[in-house]
Coordinates of C-alpha atoms and ligand atoms in Angstrom, one line a residue:
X39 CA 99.7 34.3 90.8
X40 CA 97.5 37.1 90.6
X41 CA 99.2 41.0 92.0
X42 CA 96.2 41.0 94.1
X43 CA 96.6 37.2 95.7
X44 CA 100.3 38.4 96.6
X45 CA 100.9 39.4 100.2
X46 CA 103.0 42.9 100.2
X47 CA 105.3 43.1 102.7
X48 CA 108.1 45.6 101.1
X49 CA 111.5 45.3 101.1
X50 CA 111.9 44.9 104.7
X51 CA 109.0 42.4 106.0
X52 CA 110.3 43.0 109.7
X53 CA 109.4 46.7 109.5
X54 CA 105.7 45.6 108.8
X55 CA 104.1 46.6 112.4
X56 CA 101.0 48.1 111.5
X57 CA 97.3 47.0 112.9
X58 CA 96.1 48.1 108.8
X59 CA 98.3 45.5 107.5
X60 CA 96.1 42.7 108.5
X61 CA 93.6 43.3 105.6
X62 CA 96.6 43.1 103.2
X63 CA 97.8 39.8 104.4
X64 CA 94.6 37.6 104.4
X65 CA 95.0 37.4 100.6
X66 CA 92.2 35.1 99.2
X67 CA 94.5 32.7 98.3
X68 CA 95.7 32.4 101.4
X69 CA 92.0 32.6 103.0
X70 CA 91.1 29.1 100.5
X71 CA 93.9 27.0 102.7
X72 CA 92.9 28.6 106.1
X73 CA 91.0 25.5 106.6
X74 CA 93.4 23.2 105.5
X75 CA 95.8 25.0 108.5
X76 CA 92.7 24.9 110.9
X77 CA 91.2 21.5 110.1
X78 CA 87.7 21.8 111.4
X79 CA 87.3 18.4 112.9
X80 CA 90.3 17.8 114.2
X81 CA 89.8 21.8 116.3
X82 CA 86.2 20.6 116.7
X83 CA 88.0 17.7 119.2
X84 CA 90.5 19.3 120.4
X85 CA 88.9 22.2 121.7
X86 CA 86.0 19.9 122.6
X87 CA 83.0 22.1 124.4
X88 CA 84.7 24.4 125.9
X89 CA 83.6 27.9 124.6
X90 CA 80.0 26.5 124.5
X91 CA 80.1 25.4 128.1
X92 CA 81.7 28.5 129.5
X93 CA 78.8 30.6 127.1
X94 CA 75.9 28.7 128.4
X95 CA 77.3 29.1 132.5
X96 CA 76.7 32.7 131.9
X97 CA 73.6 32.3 130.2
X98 CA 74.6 33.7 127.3
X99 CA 72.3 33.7 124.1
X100 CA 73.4 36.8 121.8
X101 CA 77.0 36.4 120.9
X102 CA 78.9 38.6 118.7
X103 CA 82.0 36.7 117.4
X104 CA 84.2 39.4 116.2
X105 CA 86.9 37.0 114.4
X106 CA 84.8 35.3 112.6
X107 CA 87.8 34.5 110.0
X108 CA 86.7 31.5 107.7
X109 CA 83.7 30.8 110.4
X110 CA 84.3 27.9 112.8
X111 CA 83.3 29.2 115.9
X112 CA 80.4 31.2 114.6
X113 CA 79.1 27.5 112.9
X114 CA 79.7 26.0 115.5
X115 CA 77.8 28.4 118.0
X116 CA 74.9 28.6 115.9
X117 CA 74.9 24.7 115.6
X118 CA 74.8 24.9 119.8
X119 CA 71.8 27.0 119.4
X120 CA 73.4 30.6 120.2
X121 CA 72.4 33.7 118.4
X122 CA 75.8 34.8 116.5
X123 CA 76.9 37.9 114.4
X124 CA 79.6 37.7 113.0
X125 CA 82.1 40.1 112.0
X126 CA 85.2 40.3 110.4
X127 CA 87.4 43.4 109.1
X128 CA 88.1 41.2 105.8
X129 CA 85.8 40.8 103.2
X130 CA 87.6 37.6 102.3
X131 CA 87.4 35.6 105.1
X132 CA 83.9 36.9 105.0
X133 CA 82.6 34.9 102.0
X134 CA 84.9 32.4 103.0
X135 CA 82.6 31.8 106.2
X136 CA 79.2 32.6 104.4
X137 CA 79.9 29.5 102.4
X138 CA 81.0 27.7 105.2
X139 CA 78.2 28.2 107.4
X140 CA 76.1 26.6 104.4
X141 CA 78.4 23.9 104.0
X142 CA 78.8 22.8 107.4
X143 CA 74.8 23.5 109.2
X144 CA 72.7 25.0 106.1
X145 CA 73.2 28.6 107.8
X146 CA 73.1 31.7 106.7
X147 CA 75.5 33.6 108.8
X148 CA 74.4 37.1 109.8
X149 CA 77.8 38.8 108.6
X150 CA 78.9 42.4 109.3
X151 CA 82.6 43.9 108.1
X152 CA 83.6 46.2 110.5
X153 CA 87.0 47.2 112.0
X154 CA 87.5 46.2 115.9
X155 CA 88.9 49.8 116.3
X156 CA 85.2 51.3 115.1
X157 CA 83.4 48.4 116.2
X158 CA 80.3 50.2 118.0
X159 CA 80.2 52.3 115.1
X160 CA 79.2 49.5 112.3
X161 CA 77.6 46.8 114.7
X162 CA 74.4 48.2 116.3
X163 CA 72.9 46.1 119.5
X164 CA 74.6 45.1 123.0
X165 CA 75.2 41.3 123.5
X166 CA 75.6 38.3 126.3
X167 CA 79.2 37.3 125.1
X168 CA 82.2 38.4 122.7
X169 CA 84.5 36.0 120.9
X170 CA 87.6 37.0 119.6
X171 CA 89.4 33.7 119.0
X172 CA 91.8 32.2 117.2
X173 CA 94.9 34.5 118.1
X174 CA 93.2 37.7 116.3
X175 CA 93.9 40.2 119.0
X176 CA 97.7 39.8 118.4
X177 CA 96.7 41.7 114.8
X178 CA 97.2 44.9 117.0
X179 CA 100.1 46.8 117.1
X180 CA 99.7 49.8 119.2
X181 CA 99.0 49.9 123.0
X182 CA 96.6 52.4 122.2
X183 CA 94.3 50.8 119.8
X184 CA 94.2 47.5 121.9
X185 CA 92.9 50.0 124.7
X186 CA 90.6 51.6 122.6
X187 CA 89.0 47.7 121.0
X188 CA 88.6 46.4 124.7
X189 CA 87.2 49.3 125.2
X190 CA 84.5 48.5 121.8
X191 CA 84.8 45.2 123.1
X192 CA 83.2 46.4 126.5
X193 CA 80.4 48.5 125.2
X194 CA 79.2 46.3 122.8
X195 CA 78.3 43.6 125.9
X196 CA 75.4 43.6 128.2
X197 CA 76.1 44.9 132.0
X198 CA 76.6 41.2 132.9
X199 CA 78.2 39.9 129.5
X200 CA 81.5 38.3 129.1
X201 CA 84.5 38.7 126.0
X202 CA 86.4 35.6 125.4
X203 CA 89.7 36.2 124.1
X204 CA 92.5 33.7 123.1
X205 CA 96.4 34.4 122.3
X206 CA 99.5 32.7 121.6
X207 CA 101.6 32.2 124.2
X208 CA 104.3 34.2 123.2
X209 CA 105.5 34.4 126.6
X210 CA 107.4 31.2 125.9
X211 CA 107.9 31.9 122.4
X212 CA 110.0 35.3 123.8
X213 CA 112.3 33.3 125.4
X214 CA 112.8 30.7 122.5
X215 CA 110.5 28.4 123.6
X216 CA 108.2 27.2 120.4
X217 CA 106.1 24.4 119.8
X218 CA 105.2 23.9 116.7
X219 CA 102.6 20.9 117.5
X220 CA 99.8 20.5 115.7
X221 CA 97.1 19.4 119.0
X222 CA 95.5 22.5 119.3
X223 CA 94.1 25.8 116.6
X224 CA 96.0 24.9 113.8
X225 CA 95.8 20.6 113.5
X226 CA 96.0 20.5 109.7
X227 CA 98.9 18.6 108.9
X228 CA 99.0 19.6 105.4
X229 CA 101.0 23.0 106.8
X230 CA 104.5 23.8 108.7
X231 CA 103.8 27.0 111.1
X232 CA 107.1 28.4 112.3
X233 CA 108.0 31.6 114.0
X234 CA 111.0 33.2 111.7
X235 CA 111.4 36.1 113.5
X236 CA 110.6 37.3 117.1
X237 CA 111.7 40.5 119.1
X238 CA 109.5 42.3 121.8
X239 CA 107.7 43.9 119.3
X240 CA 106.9 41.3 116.2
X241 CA 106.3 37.6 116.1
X242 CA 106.2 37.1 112.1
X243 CA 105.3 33.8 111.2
X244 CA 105.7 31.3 108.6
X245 CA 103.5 28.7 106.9
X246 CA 104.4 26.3 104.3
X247 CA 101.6 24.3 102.8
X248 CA 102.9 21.6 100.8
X249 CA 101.4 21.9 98.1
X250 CA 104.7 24.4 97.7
X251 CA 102.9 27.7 98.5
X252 CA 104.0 29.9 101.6
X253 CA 102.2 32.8 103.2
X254 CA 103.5 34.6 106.4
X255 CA 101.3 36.7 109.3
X256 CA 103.4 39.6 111.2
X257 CA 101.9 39.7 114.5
X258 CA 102.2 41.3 118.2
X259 CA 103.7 39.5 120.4
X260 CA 101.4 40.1 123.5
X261 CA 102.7 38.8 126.9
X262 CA 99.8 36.9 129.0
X263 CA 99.8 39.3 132.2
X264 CA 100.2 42.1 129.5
X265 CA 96.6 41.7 128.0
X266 CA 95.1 40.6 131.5
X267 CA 96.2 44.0 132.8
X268 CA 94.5 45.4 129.8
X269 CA 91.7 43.9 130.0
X270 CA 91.5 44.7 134.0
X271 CA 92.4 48.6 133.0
X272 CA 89.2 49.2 130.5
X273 CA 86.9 48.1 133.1
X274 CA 86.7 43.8 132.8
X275 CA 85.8 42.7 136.5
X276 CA 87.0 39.2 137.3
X277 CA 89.8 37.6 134.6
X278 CA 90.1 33.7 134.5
X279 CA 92.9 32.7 132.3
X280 CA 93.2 29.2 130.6
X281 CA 96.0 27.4 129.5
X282 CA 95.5 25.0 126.3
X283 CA 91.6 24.9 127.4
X284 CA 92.6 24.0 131.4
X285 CA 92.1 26.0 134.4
X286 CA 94.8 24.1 136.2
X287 CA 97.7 23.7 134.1
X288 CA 101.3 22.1 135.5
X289 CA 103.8 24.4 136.5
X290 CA 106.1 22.6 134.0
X291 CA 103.8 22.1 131.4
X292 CA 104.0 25.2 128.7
X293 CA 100.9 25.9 126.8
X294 CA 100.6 26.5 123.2
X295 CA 97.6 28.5 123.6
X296 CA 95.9 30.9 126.4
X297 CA 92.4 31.8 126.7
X298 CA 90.8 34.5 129.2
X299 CA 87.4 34.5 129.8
X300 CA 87.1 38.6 130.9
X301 CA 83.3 38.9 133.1
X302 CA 82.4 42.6 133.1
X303 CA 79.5 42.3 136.0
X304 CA 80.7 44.7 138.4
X305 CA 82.2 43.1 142.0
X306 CA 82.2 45.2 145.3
Ligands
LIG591 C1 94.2 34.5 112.9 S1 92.6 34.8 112.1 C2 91.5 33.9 113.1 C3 90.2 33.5 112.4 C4 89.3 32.6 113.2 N1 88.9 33.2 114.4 C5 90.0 31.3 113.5 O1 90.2 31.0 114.7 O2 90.2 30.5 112.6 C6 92.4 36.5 112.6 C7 91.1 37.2 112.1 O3 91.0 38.5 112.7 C8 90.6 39.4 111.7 N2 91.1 40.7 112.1 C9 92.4 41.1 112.5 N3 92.5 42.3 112.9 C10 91.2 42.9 112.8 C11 90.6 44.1 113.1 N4 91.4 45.2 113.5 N5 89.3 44.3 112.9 C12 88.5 43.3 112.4 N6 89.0 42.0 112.2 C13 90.3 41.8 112.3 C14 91.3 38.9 110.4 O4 90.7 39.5 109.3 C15 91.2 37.4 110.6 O5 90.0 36.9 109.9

């Protein structure tokens, strides 16, 4: 394998807490099998409408998905007939979803590279709805710079627009509770995810394709009332949190997956 299709995580991967890092670990080898980890179709149904119906309650049309990885949600908006941009802070999962939006709806997606942490800086224009899905936000490492990218988040929406932000739930994964089904974000079955190490400050996972090849993300562990406070904090008005794509989730059932929907209209 190539030096530059290696991921580098030094001597010590645990040590690797560092919001630059992501760049280094979406290698474009590892960016070819995203999709074989994703599994388009089988997301496609699991996830069913859901981002599309909650976009088109709020009357959104401009959305700026800022996570855009190897592309699925910003195909599958623009099949819906939303207005996406979509940016990513690596050039590989870039071309990766340029390609993709060919592939799957003869697009060509309107692509922009930009950092989260500069966001307003690179992506001109205010929009109905930000998606950041896909359990991106967890890339960040300090409290600070998640402050400071809701805060890029919020400017970069219409007085009345809404950012839709999914994570982990490593609330359960904290206390040793991991699923490692493959219902919902990543349904390939060609893959093995598994956490191999967590403390309060780094979930570093594993995944095995098997075709023999393994790649690993080291990731924040964000707790659920954690980034609703956030959220709340920069300004975000009214924070509905799903679990697993349900509003009303059992009190015994633990979700793999959690997804606010943040409004920022202003309420009395
Ligand atoms: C886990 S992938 C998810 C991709 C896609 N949304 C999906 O669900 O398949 C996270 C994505 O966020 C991007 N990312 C992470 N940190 C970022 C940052 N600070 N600025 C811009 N993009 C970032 C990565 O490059 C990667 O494409």
């Amino acid at each position: 394998m190539a030096e530059s299709e290696k991921q580098l995580f030094g001597e010590d991967p645990t040590a690797v807490r560092e919001t630059d890092h992501y760049a280094m670990e979406y290698v474009r080898s590892f960016v070819e099998k995203w999709d074989d980890l994703i599994d388009w179709d089988s997301r496609a149904e699991s996830e069913g409408d859901f981002f599309i119906q909650h976009l088109k309650e709020r009357g959104a049309r401009e959305v700026l998905d800022v996570a855009t990885g190897t592309g699925f949600h910003s195909v599958r908006l623009l099949n819906a007939g939303f207005e996406v941009v979509s940016v990513d802070g690596s050039p590989q999962m870039l071309t990766k979803a340029f390609e993709n939006g060919q592939k799957y709806g003869g697009h060509i997606l309107r692509t922009c590279q930009a950092d989260w942490r500069w966001l307003c800086r690179d992506v001109r224009g205010q929009y109905d709805a930000i998606v950041c899905l896909g359990n991106s936000f967890t890339h960040v490492f300090g409290e600070r710079e998640r402050r400071k990218i809701l805060a890029e988040f919020y400017a970069a929406l219409r007085h009345d627009g809404v950012l839709i932000l999914d994570q982990r739930n490593y609330d359960a994964l904290l206390e040793g509770k991991y699923s490692g089904s493959h219902d919902y974000y990543y349904c390939g079955d060609g893959v093995d995810v598994e956490p191999e190490h967590v403390d309060e400050g780094l979930a570093r996972f594993r995944y095995d394709f098997h075709d023999g090849s393994t790649y690993y993300l080291n990731m924040f562990p964000l707790k659920k009332d954690y980034t609703r406070r956030l959220m709340s904090e920069v300004g975000f008005q009214r924070i509905e949190t799903y679990g697993d794509f349900r509003e009303n989730y059992r009190e015994d059932y633990e979700p793999d997956f959690f997804i606010h929907v943040a409004e920022k209209a202003y309420q009395e």
